[in-house]
mmCIF file of C-alpha atoms in Angstrom:
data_model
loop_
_atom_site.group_PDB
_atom_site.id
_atom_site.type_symbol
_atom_site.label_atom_id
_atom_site.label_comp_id
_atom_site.label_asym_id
_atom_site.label_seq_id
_atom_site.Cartn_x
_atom_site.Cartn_y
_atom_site.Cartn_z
ATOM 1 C CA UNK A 28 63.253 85.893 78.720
ATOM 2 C CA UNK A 29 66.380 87.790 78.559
ATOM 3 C CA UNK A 30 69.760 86.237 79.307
ATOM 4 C CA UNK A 31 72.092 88.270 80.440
ATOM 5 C CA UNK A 32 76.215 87.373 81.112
ATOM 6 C CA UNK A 33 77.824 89.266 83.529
ATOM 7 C CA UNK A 34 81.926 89.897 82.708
ATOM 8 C CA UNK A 35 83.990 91.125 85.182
ATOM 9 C CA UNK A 36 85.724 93.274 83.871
ATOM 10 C CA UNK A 37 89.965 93.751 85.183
ATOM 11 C CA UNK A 38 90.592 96.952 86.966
ATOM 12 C CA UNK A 39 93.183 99.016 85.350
ATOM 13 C CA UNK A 40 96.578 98.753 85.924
ATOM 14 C CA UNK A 41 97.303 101.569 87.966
ATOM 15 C CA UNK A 42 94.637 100.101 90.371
ATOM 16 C CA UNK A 43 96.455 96.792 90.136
ATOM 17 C CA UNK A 44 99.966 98.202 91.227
ATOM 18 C CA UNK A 45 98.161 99.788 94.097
ATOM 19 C CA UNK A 46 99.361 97.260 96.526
ATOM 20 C CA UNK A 47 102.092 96.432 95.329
ATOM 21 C CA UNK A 48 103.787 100.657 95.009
ATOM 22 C CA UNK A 49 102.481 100.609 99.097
ATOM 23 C CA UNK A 50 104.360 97.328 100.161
ATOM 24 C CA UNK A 51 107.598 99.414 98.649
ATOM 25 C CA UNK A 52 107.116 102.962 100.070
ATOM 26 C CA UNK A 53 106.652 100.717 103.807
ATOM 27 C CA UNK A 54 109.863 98.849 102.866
ATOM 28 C CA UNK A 55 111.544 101.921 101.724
ATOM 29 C CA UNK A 56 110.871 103.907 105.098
ATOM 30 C CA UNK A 57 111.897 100.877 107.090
ATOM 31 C CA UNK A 58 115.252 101.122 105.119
ATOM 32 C CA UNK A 59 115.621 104.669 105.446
ATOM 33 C CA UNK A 60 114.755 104.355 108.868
ATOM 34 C CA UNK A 61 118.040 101.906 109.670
ATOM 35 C CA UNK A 62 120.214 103.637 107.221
ATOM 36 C CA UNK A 63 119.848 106.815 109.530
ATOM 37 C CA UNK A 64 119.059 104.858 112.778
ATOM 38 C CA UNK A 65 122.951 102.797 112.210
ATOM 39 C CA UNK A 66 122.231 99.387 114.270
ATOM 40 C CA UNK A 67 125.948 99.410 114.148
ATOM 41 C CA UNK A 68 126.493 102.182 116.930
ATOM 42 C CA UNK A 69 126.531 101.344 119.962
ATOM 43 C CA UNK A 70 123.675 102.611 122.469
ATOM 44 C CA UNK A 71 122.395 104.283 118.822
ATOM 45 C CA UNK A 72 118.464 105.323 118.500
ATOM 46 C CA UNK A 73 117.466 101.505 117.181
ATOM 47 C CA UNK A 74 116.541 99.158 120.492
ATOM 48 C CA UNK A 75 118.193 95.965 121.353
ATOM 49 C CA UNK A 76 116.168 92.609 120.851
ATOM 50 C CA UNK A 77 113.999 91.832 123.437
ATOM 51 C CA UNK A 78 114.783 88.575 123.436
ATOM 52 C CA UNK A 79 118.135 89.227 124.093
ATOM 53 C CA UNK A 80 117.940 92.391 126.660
ATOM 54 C CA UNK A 81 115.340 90.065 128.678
ATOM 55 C CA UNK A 82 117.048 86.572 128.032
ATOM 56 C CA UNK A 83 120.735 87.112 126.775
ATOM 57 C CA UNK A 84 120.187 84.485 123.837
ATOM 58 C CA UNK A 85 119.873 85.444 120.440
ATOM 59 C CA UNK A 86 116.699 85.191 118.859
ATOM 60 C CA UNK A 87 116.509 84.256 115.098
ATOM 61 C CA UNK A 88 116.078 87.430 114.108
ATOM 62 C CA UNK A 89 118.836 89.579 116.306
ATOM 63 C CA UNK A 90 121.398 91.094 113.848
ATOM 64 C CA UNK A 91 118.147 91.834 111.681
ATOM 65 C CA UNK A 92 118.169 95.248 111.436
ATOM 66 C CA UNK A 93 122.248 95.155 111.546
ATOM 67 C CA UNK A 94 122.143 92.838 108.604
ATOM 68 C CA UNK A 95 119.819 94.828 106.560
ATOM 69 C CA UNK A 96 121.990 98.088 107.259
ATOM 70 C CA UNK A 97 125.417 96.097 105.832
ATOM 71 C CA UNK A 98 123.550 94.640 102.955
ATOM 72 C CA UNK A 99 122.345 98.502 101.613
ATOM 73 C CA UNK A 100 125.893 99.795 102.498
ATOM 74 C CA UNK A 101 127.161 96.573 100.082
ATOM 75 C CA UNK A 102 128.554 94.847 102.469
ATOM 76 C CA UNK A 103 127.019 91.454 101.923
ATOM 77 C CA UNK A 104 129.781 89.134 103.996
ATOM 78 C CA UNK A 105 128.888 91.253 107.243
ATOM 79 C CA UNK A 106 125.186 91.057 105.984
ATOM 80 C CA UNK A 107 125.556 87.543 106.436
ATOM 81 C CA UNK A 108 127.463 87.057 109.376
ATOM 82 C CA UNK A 109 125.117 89.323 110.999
ATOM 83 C CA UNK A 110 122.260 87.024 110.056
ATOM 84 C CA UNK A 111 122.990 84.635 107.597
ATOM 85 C CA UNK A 112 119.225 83.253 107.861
ATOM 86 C CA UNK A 113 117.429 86.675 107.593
ATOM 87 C CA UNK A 114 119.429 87.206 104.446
ATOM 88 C CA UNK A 115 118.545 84.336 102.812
ATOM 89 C CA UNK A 116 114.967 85.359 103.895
ATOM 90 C CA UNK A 117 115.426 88.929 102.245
ATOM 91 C CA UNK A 118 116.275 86.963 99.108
ATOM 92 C CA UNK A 119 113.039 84.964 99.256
ATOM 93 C CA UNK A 120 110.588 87.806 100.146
ATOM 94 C CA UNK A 121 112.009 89.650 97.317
ATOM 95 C CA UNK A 122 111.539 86.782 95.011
ATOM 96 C CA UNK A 123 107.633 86.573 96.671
ATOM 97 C CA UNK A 124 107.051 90.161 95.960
ATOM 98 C CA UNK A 125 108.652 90.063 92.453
ATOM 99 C CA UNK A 126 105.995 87.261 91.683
ATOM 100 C CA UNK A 127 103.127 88.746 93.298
ATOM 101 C CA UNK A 128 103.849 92.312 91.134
ATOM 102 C CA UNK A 129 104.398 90.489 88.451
ATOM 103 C CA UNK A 130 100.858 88.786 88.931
ATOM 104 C CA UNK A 131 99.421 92.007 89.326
ATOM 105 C CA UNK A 132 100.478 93.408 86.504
ATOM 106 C CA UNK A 133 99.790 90.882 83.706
ATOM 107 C CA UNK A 134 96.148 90.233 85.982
ATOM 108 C CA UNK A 135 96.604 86.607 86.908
ATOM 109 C CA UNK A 136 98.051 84.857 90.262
ATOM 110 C CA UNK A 137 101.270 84.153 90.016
ATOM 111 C CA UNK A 138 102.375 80.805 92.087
ATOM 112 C CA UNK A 139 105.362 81.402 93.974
ATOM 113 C CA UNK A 140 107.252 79.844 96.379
ATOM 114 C CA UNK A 141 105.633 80.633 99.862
ATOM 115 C CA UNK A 142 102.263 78.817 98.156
ATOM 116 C CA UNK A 143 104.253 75.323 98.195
ATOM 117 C CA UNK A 144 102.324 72.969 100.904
ATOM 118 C CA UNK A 145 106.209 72.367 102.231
ATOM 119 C CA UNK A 146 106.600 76.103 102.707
ATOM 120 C CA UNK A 147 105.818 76.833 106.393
ATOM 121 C CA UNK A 148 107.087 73.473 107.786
ATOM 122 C CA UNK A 149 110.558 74.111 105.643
ATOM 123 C CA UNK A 150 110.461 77.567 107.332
ATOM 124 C CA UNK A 151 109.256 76.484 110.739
ATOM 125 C CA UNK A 152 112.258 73.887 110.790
ATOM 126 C CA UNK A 153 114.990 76.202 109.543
ATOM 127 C CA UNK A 154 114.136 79.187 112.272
ATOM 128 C CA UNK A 155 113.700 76.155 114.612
ATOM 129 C CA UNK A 156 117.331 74.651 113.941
ATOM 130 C CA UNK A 157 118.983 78.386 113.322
ATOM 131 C CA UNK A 158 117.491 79.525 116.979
ATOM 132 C CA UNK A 159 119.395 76.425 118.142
ATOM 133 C CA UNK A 160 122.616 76.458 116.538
ATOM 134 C CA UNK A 161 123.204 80.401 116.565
ATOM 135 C CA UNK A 162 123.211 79.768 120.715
ATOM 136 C CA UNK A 163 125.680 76.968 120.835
ATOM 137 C CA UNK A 164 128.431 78.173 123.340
ATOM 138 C CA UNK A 165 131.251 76.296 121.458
ATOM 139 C CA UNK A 166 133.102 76.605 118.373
ATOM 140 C CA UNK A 167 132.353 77.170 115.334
ATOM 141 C CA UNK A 168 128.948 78.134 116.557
ATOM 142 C CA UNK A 169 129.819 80.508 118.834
ATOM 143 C CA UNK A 170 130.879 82.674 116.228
ATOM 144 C CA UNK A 171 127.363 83.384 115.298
ATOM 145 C CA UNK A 172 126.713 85.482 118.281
ATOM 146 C CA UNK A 173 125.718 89.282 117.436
#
């Protein structure tokens, strides 16, 4: 009888980076996309929030797109007043995606953040409380409107 061990046997790097190149050419026409769009303009070529054309409240994520078009002009202060949640959230996913490329290149998972048992409750409660407080009709939480 014959034993034989079967090795696996890692794909190559290039194959490994696959993913990861493809999550950044997405993310880069999504940019390019609201860099030419300008969420800023008024009546511009980028659509309202549903949420808000159907309801009038602001959603968690309305001043998204607004946000993101400050932060790659440099404008981080109007990035955040936009929506200071989402840019804390553009902070995390790029941490996430740093990890995860960084697992893919050296061929092992990588643990990060969003794999934390507390991670979708945390989440779940801070959207929960930032839908809330963003619609306050009094000061200083009216100022979040966008």
């Amino acid at each position: 009888m014959v034993v034989t061990r079967q090795v696996s046997v890692p794909p190559k790097l290039g194959a490994r980076l696959g993913a990861p190149v493809l999550v950044v050419a997405a993310a880069t026409a999504l940019c390019a996309g609201i860099w030419f769009g300008d969420p800023t303009t008024p009546n511009g070529p980028l659509p309202i929030c549903p949420t808000k054309a159907l309801l009038g409240i602001d959603c968690p994520g309305c001043g998204s797109m607004r946000m993101l078009y400050s932060l790659m002009h440099g404008d981080v202060l109007a990035a955040a007043r936009f929506n200071a949640l989402g840019l804390v959230a553009v902070v995390l996913l790029i941490w996430a995606y740093l990890a995860w490329t960084y697992g893919r290149v050296v061929g092992r998972r990588v643990r990060g953040w969003q794999h934390n048992r507390w991670a979708a409750m945390v989440t779940l409660a801070l959207v929960t409380v930032w839908f809330v407080i963003r619609n306050l009709p009094f000061a200083p939480f009216n100022a979040l409107f966008v």
